[in-house]
mmCIF file of C-alpha atoms and ligand atoms in Angstrom:
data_model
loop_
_atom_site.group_PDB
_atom_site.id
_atom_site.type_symbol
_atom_site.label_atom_id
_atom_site.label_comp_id
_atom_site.label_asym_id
_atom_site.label_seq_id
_atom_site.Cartn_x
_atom_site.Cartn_y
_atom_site.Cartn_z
ATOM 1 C CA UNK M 1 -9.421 -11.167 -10.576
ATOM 2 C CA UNK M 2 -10.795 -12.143 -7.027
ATOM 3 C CA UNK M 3 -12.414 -9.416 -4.474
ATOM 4 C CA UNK M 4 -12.799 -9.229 -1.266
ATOM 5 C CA UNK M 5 -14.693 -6.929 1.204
ATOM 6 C CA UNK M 6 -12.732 -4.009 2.593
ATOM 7 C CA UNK M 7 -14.027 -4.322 6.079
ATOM 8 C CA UNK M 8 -16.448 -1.746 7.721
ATOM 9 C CA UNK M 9 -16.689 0.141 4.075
ATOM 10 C CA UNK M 10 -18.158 -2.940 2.909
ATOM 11 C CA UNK M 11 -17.325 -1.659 -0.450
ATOM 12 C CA UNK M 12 -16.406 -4.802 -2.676
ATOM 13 C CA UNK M 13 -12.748 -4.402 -4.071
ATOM 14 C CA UNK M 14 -10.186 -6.308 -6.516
ATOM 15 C CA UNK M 15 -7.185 -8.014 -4.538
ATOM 16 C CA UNK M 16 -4.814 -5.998 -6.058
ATOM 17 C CA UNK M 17 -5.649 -2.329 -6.187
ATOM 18 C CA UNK M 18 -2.920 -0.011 -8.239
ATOM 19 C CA UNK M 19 -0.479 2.310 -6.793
ATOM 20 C CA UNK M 20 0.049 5.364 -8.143
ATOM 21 C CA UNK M 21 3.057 6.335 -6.166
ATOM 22 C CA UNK M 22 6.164 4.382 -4.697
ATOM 23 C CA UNK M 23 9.458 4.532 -6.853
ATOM 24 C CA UNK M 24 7.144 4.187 -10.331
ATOM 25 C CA UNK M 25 4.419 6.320 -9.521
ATOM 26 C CA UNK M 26 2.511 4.406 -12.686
ATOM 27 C CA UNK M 27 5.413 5.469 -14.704
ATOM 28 C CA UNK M 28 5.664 8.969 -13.816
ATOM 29 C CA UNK M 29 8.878 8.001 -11.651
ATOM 30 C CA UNK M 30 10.116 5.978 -14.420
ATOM 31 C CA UNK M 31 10.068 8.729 -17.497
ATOM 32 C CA UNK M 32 6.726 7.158 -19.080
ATOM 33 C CA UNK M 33 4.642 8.851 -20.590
ATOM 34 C CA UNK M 34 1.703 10.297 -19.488
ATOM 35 C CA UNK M 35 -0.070 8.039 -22.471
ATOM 36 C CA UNK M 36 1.504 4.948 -21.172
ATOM 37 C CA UNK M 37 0.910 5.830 -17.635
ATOM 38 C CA UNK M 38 -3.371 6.093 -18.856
ATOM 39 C CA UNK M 39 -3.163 2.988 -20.819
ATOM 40 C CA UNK M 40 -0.937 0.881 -17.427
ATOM 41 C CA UNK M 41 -3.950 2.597 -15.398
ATOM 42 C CA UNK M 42 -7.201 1.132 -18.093
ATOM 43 C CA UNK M 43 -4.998 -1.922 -18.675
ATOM 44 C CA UNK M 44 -5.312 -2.755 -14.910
ATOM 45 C CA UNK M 45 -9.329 -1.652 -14.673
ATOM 46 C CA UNK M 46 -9.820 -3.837 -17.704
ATOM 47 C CA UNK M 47 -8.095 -6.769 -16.164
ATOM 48 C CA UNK M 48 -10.666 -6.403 -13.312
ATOM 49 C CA UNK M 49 -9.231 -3.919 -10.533
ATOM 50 C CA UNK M 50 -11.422 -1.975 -9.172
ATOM 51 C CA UNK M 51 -9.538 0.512 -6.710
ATOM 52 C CA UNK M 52 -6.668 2.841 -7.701
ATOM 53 C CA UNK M 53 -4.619 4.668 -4.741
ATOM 54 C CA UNK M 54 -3.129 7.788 -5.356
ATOM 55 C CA UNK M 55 -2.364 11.007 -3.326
ATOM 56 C CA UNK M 56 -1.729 14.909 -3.656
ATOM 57 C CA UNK M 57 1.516 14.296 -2.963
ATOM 58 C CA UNK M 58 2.223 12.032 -6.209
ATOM 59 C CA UNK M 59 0.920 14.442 -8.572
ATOM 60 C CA UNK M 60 -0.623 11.294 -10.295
ATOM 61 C CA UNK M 61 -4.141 12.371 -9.786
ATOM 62 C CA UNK M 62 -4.731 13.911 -12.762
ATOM 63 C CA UNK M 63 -3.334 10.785 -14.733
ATOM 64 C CA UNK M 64 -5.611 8.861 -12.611
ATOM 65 C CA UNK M 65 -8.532 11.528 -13.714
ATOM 66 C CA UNK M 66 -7.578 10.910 -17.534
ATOM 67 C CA UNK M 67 -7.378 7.133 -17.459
ATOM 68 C CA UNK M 68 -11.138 6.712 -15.590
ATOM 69 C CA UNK M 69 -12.802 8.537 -18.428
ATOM 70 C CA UNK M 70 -15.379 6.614 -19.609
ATOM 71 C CA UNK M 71 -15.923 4.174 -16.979
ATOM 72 C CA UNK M 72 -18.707 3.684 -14.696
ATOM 73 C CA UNK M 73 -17.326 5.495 -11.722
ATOM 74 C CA UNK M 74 -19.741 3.696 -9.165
ATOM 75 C CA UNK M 75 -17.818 0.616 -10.179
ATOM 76 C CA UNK M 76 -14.084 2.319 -9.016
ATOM 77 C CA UNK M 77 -12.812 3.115 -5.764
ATOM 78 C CA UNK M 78 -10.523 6.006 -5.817
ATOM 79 C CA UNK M 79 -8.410 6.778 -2.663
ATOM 80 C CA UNK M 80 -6.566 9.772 -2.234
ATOM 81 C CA UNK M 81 -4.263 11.369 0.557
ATOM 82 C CA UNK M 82 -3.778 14.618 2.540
ATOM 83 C CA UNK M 83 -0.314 15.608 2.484
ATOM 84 C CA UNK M 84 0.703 16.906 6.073
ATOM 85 C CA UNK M 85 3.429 19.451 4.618
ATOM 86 C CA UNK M 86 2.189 22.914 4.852
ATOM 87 C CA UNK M 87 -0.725 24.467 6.824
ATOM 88 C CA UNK M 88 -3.280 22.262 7.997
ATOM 89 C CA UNK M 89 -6.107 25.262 8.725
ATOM 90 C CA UNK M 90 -9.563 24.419 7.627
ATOM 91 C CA UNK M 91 -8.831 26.545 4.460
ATOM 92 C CA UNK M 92 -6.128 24.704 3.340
ATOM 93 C CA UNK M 93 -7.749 21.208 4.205
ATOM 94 C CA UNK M 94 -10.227 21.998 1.911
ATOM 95 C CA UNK M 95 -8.445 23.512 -0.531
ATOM 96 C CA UNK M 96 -5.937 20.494 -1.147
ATOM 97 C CA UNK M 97 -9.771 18.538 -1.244
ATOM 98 C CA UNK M 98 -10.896 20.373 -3.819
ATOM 99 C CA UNK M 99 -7.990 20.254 -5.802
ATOM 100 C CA UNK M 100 -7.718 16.561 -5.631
ATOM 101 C CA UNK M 101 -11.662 16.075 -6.793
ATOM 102 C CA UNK M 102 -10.744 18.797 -9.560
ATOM 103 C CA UNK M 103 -7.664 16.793 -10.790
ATOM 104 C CA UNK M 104 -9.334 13.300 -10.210
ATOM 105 C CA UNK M 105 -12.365 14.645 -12.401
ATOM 106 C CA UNK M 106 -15.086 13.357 -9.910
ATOM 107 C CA UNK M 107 -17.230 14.812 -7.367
ATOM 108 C CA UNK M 108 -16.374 12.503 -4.477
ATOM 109 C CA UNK M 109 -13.358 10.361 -2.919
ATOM 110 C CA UNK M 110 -14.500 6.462 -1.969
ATOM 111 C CA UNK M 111 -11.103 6.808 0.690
ATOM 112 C CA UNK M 112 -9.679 9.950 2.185
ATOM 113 C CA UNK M 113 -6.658 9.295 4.140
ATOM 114 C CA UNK M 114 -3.825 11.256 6.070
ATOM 115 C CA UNK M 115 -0.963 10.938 4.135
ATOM 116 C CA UNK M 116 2.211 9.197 6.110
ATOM 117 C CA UNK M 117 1.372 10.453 10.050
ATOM 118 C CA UNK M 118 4.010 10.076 12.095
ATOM 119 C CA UNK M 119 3.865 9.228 15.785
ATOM 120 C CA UNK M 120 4.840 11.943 17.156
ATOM 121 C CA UNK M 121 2.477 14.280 14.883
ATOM 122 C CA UNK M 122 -0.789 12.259 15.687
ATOM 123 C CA UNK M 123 -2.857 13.694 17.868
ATOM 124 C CA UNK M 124 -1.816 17.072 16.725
ATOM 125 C CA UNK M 125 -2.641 16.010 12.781
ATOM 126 C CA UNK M 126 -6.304 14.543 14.036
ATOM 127 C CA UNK M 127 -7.188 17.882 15.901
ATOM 128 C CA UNK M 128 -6.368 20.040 12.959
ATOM 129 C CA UNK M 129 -7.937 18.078 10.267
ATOM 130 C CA UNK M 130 -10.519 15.554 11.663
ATOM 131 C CA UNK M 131 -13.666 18.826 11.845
ATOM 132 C CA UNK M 132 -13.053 18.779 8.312
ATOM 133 C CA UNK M 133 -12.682 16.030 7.042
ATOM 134 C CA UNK M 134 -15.702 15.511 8.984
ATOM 135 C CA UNK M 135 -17.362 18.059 7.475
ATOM 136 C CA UNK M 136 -17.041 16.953 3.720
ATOM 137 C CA UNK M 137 -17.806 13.406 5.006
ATOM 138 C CA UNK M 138 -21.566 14.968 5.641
ATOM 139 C CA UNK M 139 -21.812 16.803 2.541
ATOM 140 C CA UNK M 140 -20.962 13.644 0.849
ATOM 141 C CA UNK M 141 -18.096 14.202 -0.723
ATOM 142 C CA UNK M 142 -15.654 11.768 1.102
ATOM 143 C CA UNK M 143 -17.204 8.208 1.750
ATOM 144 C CA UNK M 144 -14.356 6.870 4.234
ATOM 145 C CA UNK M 145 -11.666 7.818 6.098
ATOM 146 C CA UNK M 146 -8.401 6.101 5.869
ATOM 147 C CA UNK M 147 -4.980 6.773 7.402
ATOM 148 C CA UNK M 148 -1.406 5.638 6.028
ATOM 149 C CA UNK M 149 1.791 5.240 7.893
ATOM 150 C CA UNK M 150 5.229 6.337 6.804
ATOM 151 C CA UNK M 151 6.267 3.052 7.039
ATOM 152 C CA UNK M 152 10.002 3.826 6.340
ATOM 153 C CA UNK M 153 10.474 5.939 9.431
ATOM 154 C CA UNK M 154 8.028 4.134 11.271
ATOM 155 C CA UNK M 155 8.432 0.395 10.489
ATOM 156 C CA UNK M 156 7.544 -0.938 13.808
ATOM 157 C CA UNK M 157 3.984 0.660 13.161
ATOM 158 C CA UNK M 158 3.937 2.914 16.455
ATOM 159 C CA UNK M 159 1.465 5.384 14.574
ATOM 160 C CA UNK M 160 -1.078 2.654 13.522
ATOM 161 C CA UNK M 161 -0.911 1.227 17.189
ATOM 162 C CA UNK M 162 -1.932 4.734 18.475
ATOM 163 C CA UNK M 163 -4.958 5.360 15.335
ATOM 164 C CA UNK M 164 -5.874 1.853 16.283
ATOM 165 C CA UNK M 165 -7.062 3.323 19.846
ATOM 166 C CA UNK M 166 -9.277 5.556 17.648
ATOM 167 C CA UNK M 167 -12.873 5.097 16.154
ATOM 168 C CA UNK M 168 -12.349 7.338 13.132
ATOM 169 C CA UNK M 169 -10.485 5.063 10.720
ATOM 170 C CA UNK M 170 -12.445 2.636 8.166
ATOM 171 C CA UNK M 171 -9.475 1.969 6.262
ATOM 172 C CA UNK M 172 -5.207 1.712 7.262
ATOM 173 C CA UNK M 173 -2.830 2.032 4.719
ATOM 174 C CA UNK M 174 -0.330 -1.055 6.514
ATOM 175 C CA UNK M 175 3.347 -1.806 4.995
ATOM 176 C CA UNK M 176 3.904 -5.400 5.001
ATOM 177 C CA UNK M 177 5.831 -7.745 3.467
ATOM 178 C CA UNK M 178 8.257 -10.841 3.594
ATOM 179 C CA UNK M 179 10.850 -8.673 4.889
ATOM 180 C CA UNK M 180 9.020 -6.917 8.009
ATOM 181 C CA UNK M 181 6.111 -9.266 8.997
ATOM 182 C CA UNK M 182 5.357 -7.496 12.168
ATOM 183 C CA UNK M 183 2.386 -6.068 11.363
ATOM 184 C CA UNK M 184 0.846 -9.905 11.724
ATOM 185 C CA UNK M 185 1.078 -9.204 15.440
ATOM 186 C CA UNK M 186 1.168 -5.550 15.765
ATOM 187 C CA UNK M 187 -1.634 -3.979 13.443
ATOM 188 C CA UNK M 188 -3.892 -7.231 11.693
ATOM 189 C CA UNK M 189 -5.207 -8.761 14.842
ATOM 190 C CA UNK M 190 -6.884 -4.880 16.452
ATOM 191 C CA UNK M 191 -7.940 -4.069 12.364
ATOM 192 C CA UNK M 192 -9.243 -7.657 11.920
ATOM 193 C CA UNK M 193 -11.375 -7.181 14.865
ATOM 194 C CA UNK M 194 -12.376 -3.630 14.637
ATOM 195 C CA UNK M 195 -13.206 -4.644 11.348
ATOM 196 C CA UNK M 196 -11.057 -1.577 9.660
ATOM 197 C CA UNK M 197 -9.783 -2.791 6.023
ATOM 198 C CA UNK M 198 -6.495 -2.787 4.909
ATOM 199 C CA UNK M 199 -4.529 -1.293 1.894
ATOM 200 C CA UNK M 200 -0.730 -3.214 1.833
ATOM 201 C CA UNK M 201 2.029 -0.991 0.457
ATOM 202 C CA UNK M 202 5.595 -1.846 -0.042
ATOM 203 C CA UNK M 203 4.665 -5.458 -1.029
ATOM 204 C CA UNK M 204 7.731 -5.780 -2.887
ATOM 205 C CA UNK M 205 9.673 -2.177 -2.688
ATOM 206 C CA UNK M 206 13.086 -2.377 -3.824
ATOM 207 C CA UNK M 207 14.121 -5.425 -2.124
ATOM 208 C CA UNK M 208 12.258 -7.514 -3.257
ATOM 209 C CA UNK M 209 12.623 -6.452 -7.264
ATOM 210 C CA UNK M 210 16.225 -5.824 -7.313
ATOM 211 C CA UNK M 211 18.532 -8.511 -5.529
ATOM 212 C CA UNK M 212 21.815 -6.455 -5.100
ATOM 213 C CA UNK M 213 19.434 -4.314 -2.642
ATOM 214 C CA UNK M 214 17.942 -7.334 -0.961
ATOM 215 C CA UNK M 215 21.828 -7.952 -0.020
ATOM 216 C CA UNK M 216 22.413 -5.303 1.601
ATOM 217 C CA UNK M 217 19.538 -5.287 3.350
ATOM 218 C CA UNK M 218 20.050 -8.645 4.504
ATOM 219 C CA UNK M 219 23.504 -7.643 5.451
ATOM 220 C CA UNK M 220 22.554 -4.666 8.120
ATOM 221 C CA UNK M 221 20.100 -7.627 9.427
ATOM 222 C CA UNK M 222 22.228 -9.451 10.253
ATOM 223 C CA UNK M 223 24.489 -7.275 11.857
ATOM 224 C CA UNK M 224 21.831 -5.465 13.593
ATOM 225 C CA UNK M 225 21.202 -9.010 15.255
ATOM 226 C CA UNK M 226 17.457 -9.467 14.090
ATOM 227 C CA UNK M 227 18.269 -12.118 11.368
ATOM 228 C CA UNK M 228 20.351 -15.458 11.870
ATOM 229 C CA UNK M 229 23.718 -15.623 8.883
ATOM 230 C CA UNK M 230 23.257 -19.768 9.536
ATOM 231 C CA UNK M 231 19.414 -19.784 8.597
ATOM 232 C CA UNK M 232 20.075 -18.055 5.187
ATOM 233 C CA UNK M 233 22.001 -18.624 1.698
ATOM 234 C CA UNK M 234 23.776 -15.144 1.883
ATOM 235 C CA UNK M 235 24.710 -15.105 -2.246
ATOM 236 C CA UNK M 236 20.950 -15.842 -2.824
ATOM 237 C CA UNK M 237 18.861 -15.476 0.237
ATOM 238 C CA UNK M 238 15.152 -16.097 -1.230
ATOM 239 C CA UNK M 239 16.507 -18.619 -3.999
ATOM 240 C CA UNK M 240 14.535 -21.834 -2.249
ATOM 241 C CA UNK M 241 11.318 -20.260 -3.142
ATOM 242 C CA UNK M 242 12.355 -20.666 -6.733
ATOM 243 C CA UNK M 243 10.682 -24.425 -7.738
ATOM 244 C CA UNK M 244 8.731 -26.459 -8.869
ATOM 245 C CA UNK M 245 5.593 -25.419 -7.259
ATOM 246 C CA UNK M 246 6.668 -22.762 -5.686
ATOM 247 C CA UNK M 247 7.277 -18.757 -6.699
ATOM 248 C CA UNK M 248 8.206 -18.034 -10.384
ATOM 249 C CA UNK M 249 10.687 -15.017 -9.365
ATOM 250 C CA UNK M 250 11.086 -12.490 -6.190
ATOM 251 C CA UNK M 251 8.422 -10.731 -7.136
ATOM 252 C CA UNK M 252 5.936 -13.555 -7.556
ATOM 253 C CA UNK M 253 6.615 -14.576 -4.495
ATOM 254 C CA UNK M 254 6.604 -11.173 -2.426
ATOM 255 C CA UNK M 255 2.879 -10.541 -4.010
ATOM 256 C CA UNK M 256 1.627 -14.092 -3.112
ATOM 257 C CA UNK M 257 2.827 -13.515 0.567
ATOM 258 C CA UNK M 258 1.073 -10.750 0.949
ATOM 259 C CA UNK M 259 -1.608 -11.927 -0.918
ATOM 260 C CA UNK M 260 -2.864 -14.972 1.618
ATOM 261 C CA UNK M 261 -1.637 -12.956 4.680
ATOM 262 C CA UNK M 262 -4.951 -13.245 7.092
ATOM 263 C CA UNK M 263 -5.637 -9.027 7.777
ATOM 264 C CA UNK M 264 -4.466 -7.817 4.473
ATOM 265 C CA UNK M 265 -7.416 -7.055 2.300
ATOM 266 C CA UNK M 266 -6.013 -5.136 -0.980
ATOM 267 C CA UNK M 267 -2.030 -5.499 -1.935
ATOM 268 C CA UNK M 268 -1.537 -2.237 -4.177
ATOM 269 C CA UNK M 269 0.913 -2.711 -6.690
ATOM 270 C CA UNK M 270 3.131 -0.649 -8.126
ATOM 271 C CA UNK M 271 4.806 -0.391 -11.543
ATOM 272 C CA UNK M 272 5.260 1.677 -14.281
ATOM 273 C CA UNK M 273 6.202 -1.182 -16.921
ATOM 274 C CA UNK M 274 2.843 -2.612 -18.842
ATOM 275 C CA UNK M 275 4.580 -5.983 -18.783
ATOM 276 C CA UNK M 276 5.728 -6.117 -15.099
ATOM 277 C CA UNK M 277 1.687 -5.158 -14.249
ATOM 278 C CA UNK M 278 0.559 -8.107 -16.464
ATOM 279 C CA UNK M 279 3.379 -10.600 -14.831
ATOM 280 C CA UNK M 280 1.720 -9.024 -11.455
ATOM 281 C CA UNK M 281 -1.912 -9.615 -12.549
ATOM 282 C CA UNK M 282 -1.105 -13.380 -13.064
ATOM 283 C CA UNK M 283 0.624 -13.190 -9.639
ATOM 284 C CA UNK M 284 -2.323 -12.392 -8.141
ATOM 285 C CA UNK M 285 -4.097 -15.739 -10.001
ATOM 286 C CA UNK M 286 -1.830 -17.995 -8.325
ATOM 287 C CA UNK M 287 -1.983 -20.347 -5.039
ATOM 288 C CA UNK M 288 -0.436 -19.465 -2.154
ATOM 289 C CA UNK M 289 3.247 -20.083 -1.731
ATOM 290 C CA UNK M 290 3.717 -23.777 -0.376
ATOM 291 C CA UNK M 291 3.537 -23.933 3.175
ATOM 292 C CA UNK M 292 6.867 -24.899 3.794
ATOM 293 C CA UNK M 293 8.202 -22.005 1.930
ATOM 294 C CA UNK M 294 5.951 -19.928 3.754
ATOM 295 C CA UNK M 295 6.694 -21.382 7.206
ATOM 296 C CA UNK M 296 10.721 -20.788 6.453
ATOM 297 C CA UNK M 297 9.657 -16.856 5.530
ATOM 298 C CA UNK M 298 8.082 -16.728 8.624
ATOM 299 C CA UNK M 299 11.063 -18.222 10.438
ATOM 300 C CA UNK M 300 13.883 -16.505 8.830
ATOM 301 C CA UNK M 301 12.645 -12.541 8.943
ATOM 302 C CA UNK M 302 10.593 -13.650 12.726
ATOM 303 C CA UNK M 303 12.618 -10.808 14.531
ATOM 304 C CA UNK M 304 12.624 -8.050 11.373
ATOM 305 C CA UNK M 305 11.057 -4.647 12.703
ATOM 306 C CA UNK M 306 13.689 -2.021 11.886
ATOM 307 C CA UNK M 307 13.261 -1.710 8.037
ATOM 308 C CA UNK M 308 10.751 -1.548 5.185
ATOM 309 C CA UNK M 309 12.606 -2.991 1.944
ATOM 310 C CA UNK M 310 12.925 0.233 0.703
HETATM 311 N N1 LIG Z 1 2.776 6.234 3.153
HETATM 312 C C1 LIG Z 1 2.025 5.980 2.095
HETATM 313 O O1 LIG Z 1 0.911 6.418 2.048
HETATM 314 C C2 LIG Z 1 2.540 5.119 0.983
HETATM 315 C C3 LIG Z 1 3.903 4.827 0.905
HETATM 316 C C4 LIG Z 1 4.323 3.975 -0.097
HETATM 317 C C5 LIG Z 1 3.411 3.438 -0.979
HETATM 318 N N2 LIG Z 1 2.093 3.766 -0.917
HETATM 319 C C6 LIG Z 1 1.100 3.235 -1.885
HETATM 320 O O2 LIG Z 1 1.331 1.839 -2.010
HETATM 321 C C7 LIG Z 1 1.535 1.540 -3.391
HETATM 322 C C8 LIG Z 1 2.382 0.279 -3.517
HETATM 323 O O3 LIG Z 1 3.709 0.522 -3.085
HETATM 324 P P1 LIG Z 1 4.868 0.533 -4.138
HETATM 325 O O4 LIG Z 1 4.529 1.400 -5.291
HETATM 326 O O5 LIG Z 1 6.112 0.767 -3.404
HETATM 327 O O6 LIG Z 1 4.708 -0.925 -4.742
HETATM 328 P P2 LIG Z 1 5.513 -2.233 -4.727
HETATM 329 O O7 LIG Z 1 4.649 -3.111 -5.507
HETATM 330 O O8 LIG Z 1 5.903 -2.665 -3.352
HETATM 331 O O9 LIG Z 1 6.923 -1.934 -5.456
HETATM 332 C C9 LIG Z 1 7.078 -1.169 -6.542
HETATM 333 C C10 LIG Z 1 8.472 -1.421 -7.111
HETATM 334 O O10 LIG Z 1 8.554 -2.752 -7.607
HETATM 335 C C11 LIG Z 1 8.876 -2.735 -8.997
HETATM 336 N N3 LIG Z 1 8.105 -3.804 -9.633
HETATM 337 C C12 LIG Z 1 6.750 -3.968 -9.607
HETATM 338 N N4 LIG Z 1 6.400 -5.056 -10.306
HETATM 339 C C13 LIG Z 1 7.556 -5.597 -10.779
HETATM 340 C C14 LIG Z 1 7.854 -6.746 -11.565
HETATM 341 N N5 LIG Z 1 6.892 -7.567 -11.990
HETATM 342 N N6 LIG Z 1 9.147 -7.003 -11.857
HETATM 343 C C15 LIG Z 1 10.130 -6.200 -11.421
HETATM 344 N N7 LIG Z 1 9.924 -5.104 -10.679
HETATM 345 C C16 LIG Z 1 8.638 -4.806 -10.351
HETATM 346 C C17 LIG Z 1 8.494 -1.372 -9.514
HETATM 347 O O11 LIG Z 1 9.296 -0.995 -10.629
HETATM 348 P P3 LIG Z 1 8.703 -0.965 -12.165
HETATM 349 O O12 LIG Z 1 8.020 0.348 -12.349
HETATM 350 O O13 LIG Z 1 9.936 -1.122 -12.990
HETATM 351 O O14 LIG Z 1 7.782 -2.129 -12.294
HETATM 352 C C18 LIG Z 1 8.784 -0.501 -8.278
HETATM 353 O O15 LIG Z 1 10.139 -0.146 -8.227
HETATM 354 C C19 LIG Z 1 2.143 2.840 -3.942
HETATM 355 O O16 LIG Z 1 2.103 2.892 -5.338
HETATM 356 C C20 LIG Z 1 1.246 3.853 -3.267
HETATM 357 O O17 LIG Z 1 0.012 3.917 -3.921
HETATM 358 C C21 LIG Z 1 1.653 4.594 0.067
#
């Protein structure tokens, strides 16, 4: 496993960090067990990730709690969320805190984000919460703050643009992937020079590990105008990154795109199936994607802003 240094924190973190929520939720999505869901979780630490993200919202933490038993927890980086539903007094704030450090097990939080702000709730989210947040920061029990979009309602990234005006954030929580690049002109460039890190989410996301989706995707693109029907092989549109040389499958190649993308520190991954983490592990091992292929991503999805390959 390489690291990397997620910006301002300077904390020192694993390339791919391990989702806890998405459609698998580390198998709690997907009817695992909570055993299998502990040993997915210690398979990944073993294999040399260091950061797990999770949130209140996933009801994962507790799994996430059981499966760091035992390790050095200097060595991890746990990130949690806020969830925005429901009162955001001081009480509550801190109440949904505590809960997470009780279920998590530990006495502090290495990233403490708001969970999925939405434009239009911004400044109104940041009043209610930031004395807080700010408060636990100086007792110590949150390290950094971090903020994640809801990329799905949001995919053009308005809310990031308007945090990015902001001083509070050390980390964003940025979806990106071969599907919607635009966050390689509209959120890496202000991060990269603030020198916020980066968490990717919905590297691969449903289009990108089931094709019949990736179709229909493709198809609203197209009629939506933002991708060209001549520059793509409509029965399998991301075949030509199959070869020698190039991607083993879809999902190899959606996790090695993100992987070399200049601005994205830590792709989190997301499964629920031992095997598919172990195919993603050796993903992460690999080159880049060849240039060409990379170029012709580029190309082909240049004008995608409208969805997030959900
Ligand atoms: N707003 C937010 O704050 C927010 C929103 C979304 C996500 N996130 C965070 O970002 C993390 C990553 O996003 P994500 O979970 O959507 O991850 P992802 O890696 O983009 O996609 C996960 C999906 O891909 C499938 N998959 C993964 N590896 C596969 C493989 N090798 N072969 C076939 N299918 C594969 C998974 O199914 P299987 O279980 O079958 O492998 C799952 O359906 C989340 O877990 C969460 O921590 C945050």
């Amino acid at each position: 496993m390489d690291y990397t240094v997620l910006g301002r924190t300077g904390l020192k973190v694993s390339i791919m960090g391990v989702g806890c929520g998405g459609p698998s939720r580390v198998g709690k999505g997907t009817r695992k067990s909570k055993e299998d869901s502990i040993a997915l979780i210690r398979h990944a630490l073993d294999s040399g990730i260091n950061i797990i993200d999770t949130a209140e919202l996933y009801r994962t933490e507790s799994i996430v709690g059981e499966a760091i038993k035992g390790y050095d927890r200097e060595s991890l980086i746990i990130s949690t969320k806020k969830s925005l539903f429901g009162s955001l007094s001081p009480k509550s704030v801190e109440r949904s805190f505590d809960k997470s450090l009780k279920s998590l097990d530990t006495d502090y939080i290495d990233i403490y984000h708001l969970h999925a702000v939405l434009p239009e709730n911004y400044e109104k989210v940041i009043s209610k919460t930031m004395p807080t947040l700010q408060k636990l920061r100086d007792e110590g029990k949150i390290r950094f703050f971090g903020i994640t979009e809801m990329f799905n309602d949001d995919p053009q990234h308005t809310m990031l643009q308007k945090a990015l005006k902001d001083d509070y954030w050390d980390v964003m929580m940025v979806g990106f992937n071969i599907l919607n690049q635009s966050a390689r002109e509209r959120v890496f460039p202000e991060t990269m020079k603030k020198n916020i890190g980066t968490l990717i989410m919905f590297p691969v996301r449903l289009a990108l590990s089931r094709p019949e989706r990736l179709k229909q995707i493709i198809d609203e693109l197209i009629e939506k105008g933002e991708l060209d029907s001549s520059d793509i092989d409509m029965k399998n549109p991301l075949d030509f990154l199959n070869h020698e040389g190039g991607a083993v499958n879809s999902v190899d190649a959606a996790y090695r795109f993100c992987n070399y993308e200049p601005g994205a520190d830590v792709i989190l991954s997301g499964t629920g199936d031992i095997d598919h983490l172990k195919a993603n592990i050796e993903s992460f091992s690999r080159p880049p994607l060849p240039d060409e292929d990379v170029l012709k991503l580029k190309k082909i999805f240049q004008n995608v802003d409208s969805v997030s390959g959900q």
